[in-house]
mmCIF file of C-alpha atoms in Angstrom:
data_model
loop_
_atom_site.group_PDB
_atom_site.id
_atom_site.type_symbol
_atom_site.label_atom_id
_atom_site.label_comp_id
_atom_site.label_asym_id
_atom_site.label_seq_id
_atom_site.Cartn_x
_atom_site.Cartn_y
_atom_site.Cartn_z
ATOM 1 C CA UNK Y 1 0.343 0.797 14.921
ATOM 2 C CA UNK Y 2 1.191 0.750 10.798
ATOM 3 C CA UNK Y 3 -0.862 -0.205 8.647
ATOM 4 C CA UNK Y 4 -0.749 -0.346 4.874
ATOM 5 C CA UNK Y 5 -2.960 0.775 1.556
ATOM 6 C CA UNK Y 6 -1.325 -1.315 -0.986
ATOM 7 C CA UNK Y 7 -3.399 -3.505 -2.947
ATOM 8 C CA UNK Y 8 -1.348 -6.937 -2.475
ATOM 9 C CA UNK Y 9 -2.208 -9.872 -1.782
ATOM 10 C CA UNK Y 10 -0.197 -11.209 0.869
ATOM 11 C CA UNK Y 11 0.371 -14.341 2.331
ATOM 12 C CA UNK Y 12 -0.770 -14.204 6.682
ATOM 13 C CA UNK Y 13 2.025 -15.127 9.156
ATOM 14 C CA UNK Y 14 2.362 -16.781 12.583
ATOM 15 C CA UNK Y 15 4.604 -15.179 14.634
ATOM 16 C CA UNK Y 16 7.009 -17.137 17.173
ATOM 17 C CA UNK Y 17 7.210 -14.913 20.176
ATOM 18 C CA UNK Y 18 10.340 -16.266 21.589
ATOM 19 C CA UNK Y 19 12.630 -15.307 18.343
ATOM 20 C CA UNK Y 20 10.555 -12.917 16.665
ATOM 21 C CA UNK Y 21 10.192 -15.349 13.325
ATOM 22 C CA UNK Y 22 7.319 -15.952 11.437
ATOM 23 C CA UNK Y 23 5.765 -18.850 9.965
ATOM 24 C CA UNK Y 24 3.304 -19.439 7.262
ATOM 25 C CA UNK Y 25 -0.395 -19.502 8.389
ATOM 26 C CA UNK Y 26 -1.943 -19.662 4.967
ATOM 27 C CA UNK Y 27 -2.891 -17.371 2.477
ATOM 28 C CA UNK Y 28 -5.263 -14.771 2.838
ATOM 29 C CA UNK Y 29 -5.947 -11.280 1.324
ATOM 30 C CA UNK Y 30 -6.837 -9.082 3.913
ATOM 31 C CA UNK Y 31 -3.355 -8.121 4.723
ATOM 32 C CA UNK Y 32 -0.917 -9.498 7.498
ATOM 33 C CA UNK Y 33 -2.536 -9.581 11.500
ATOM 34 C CA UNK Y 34 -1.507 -8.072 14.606
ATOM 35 C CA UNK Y 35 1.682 -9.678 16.418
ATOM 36 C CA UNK Y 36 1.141 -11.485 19.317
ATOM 37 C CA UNK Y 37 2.571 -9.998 22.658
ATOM 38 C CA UNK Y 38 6.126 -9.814 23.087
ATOM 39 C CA UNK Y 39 7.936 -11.808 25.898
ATOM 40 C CA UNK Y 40 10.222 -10.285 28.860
ATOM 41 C CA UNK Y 41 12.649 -8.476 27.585
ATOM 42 C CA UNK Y 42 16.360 -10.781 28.259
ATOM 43 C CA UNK Y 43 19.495 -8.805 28.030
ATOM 44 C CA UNK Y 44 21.239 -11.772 27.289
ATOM 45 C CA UNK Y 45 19.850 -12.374 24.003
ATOM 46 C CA UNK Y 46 21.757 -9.937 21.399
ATOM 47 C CA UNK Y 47 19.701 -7.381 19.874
ATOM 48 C CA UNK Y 48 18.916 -6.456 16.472
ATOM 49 C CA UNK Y 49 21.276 -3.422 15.349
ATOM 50 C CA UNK Y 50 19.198 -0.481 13.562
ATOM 51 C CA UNK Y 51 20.700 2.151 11.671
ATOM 52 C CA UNK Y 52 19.862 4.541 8.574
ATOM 53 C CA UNK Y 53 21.458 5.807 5.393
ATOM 54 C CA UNK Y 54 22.825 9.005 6.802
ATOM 55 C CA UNK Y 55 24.775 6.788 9.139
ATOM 56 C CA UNK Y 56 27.271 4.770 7.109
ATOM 57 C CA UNK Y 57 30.684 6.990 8.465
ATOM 58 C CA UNK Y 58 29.960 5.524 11.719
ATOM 59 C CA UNK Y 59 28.119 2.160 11.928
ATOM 60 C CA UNK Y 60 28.907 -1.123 10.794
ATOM 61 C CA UNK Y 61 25.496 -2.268 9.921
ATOM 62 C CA UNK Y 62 23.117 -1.365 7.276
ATOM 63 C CA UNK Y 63 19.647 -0.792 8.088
ATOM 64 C CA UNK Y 64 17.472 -3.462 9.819
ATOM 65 C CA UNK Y 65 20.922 -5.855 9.684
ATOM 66 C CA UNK Y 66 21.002 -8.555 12.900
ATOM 67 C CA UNK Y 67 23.978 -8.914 14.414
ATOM 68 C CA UNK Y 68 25.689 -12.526 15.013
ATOM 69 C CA UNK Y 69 23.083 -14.529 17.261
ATOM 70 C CA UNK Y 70 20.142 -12.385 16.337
ATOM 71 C CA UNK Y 71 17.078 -14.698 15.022
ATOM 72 C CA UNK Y 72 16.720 -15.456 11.203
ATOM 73 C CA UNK Y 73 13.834 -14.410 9.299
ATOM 74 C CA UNK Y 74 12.277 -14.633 6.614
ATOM 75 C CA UNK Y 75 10.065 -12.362 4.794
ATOM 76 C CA UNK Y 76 6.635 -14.339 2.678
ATOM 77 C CA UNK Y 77 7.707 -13.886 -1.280
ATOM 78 C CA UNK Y 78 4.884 -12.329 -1.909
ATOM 79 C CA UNK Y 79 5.060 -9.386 0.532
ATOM 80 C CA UNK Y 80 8.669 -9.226 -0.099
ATOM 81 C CA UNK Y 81 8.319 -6.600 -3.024
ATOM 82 C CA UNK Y 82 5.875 -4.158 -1.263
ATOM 83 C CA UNK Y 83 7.996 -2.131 0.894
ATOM 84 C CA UNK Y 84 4.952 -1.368 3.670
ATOM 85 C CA UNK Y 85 4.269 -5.135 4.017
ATOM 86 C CA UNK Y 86 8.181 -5.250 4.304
ATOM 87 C CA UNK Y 87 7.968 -2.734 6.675
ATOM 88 C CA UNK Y 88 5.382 -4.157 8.767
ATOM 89 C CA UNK Y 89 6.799 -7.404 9.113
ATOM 90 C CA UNK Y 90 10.094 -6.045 10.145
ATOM 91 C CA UNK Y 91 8.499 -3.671 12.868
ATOM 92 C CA UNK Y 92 7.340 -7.250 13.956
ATOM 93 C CA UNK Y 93 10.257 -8.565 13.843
ATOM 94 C CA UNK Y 94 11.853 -5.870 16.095
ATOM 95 C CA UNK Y 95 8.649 -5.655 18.507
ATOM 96 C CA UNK Y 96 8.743 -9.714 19.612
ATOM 97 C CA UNK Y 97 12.268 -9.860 19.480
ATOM 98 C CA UNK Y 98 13.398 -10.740 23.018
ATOM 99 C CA UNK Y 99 16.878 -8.829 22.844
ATOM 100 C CA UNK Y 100 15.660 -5.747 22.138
ATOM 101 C CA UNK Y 101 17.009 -3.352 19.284
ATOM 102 C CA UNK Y 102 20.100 -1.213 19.473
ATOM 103 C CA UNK Y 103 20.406 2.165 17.621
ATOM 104 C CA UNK Y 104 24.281 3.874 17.875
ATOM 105 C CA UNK Y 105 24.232 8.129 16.970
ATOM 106 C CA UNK Y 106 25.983 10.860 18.400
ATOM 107 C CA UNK Y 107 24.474 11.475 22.499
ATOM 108 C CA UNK Y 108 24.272 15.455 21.270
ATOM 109 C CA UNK Y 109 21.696 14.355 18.784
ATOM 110 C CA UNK Y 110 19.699 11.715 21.663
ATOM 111 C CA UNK Y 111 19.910 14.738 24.261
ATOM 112 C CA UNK Y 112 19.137 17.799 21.843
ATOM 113 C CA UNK Y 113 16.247 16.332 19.369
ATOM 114 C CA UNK Y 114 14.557 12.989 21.032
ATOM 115 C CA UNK Y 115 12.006 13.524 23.752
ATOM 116 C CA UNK Y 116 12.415 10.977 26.378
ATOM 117 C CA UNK Y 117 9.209 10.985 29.427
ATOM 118 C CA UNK Y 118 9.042 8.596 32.329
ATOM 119 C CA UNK Y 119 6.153 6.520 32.807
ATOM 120 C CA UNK Y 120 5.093 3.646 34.771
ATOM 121 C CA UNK Y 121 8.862 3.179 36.469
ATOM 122 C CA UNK Y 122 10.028 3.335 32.744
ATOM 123 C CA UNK Y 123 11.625 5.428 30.250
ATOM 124 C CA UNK Y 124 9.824 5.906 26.730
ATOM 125 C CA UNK Y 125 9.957 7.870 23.750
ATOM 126 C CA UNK Y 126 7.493 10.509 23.016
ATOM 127 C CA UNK Y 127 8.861 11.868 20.272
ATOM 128 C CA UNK Y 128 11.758 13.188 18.135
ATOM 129 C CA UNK Y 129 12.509 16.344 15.754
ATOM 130 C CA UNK Y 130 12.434 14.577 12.249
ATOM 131 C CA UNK Y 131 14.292 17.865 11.089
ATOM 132 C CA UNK Y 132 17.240 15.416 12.272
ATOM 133 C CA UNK Y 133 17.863 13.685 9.619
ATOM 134 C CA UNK Y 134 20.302 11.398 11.420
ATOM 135 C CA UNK Y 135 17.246 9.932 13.579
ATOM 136 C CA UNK Y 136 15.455 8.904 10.611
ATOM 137 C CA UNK Y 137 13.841 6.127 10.884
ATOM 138 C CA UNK Y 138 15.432 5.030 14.210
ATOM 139 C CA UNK Y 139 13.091 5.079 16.721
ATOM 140 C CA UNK Y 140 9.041 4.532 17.310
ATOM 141 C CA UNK Y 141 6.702 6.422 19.602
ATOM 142 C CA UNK Y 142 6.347 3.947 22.628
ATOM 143 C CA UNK Y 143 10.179 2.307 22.180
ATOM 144 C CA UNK Y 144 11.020 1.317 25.644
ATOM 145 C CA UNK Y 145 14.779 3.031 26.353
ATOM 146 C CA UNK Y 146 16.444 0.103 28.649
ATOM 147 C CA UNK Y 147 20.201 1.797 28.898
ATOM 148 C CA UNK Y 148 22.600 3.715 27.330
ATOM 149 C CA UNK Y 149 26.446 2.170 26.575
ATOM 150 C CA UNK Y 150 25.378 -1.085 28.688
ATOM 151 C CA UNK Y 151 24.253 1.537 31.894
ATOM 152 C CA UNK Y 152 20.612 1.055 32.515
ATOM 153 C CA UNK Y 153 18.398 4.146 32.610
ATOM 154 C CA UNK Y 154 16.614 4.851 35.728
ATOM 155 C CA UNK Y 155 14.513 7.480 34.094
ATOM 156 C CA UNK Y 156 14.729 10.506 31.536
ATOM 157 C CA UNK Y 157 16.649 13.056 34.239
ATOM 158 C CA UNK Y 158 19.452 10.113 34.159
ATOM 159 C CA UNK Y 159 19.091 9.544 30.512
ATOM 160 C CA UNK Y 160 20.156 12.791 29.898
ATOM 161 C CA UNK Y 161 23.046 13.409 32.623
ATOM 162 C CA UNK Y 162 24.725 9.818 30.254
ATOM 163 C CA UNK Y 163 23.946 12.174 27.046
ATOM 164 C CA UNK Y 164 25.886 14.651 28.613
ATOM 165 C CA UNK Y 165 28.558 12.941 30.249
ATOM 166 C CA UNK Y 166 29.478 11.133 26.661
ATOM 167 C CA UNK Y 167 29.318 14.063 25.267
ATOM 168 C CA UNK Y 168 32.502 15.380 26.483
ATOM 169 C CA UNK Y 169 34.391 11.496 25.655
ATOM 170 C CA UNK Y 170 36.901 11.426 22.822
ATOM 171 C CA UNK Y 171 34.492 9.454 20.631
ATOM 172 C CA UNK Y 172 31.317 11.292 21.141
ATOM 173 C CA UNK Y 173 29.545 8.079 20.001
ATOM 174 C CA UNK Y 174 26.882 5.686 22.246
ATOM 175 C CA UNK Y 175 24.163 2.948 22.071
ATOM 176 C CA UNK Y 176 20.639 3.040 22.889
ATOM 177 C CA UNK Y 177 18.931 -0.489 23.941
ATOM 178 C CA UNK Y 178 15.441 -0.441 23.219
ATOM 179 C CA UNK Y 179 12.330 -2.591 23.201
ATOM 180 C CA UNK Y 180 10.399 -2.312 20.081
ATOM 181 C CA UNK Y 181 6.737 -1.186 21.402
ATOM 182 C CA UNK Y 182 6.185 -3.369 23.581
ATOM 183 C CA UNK Y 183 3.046 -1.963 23.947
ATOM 184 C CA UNK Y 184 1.709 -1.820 20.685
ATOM 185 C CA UNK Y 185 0.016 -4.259 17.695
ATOM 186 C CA UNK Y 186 1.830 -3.785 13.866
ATOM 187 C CA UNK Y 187 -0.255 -4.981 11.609
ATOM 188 C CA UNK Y 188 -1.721 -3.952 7.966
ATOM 189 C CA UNK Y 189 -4.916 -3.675 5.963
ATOM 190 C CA UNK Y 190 -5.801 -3.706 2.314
ATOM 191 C CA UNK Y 191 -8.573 -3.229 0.060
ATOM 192 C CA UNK Y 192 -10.154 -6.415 -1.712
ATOM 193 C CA UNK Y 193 -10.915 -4.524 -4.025
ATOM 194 C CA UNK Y 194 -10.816 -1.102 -5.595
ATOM 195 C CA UNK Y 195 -12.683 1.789 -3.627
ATOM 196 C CA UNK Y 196 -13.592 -0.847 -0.836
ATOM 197 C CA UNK Y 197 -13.844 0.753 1.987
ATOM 198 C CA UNK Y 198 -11.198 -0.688 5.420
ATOM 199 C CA UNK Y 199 -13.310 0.758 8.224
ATOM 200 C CA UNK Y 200 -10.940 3.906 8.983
ATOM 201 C CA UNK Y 201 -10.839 7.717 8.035
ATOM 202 C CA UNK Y 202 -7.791 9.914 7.767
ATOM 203 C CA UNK Y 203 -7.612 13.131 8.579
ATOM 204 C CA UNK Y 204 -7.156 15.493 5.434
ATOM 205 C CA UNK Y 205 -4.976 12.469 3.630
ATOM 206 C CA UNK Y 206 -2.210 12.800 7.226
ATOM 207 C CA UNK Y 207 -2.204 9.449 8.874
ATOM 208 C CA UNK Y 208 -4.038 10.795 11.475
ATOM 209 C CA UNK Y 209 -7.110 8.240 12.092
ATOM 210 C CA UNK Y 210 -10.200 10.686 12.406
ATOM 211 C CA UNK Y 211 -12.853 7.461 13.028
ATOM 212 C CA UNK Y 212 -12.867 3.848 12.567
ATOM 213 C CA UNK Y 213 -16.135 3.089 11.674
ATOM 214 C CA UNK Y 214 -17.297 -0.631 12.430
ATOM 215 C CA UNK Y 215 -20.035 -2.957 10.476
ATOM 216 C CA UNK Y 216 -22.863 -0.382 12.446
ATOM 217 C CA UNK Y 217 -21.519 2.343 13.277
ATOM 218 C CA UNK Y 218 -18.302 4.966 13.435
ATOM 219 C CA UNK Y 219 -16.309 5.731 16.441
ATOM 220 C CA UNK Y 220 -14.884 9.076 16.668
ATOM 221 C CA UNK Y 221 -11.372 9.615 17.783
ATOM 222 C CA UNK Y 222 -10.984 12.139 19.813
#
């Protein structure tokens, strides 16, 4: 879930499921809604190529770049210059597109600093070490991992014998296909106007939600 604190106003999208676009739905200024639910995941379609800035020796993309067949997409003009909406709308983007993303690093880094768990017949991230600067901003708690240089993952024990296997290659480099969150709602939420309260309470100014509190009353998070 992201959500934003910028006081924009924004204009709301539709989003298309089956390429991840978005289309205008009017204006509004309450900030940009959840995405809908993504569909299957299809292997055929080509996924969106992620990468960062500490990155640019190896990859041939720059961050959040498609590769050829990937979906076009447009970004509202008026979100376009606040980076969180930007960011929202791409996390979108990445979540209901049906290809997947891909994300290339060295299998040392995948194995030693990104916690991979099984759950529910599937492999998911947990986790990472951000002290790994070459994972920035490559991966989301509940990505999906679907394989590993074009071999599927059966679970995390397998995940990790491929880590360790392309570690010893000549090239010492791999791809990770993921689906975006396929679990979870992006969306984001501004003030109308200054000192308005949105209905949720960090924790000690961490994004750490401590209660959402409704038109009655709070919920604590526990």
């Amino acid at each position: 879930m992201e959500s934003s604190r910028k006081s924009h106003v924004l204009r709301l999208t539709r989003l298309d499921k089956s390429g991840g676009c978005c289309a205008n739905q009017g204006t509004s200024e309450y900030g940009i809604p959840p995405n809908q639910s993504p569909t299957s995941f299809d292997p055929s379609v080509p996924p969106i190529s992620i990468t960062n800035r500490f990155q640019s020796t190896h990859t041939r993309h720059s961050i959040y770049s498609s590769q050829q067949g990937s979906p076009d997409f447009s970004t509202p003009n008026v979100s376009y210059n606040d980076p969180l909406f930007r960011e929202v709308l791409q996390l979108q983007r990445e979540i209901l597109h049906p290809g997947g993303v891909i994300i290339e690093g060295l299998p040392s880094d995948f194995r030693r600093y990104v916690a991979f768990v099984n759950a529910g017949h599937r492999v998911w991230v947990a986790g990472w070490n951000n002290a790994c600067k070459e994972l920035h901003r490559l991966f989301h708690i509940g990505d999906q991992l679907v394989s590993i240089n074009n071999l599927l993952v059966k679970d995390s024990k397998h995940a990790f014998q491929l880590f360790y296997h392309l570690e010893s290659e000549p090239e010492k480099w791999c791809a990770l296909r993921l689906r975006r969150t396929p679990l979870a709602k992006s969306f984001a939420v501004r003030r109308v106007e200054p000192g308005q309260s949105v209905g949720v309470r960090l924790n000690q100014g961490t994004n750490e939600h401590d209660s959402v509190r409704g038109e009655q009353n709070p919920t604590e998070l526990s």
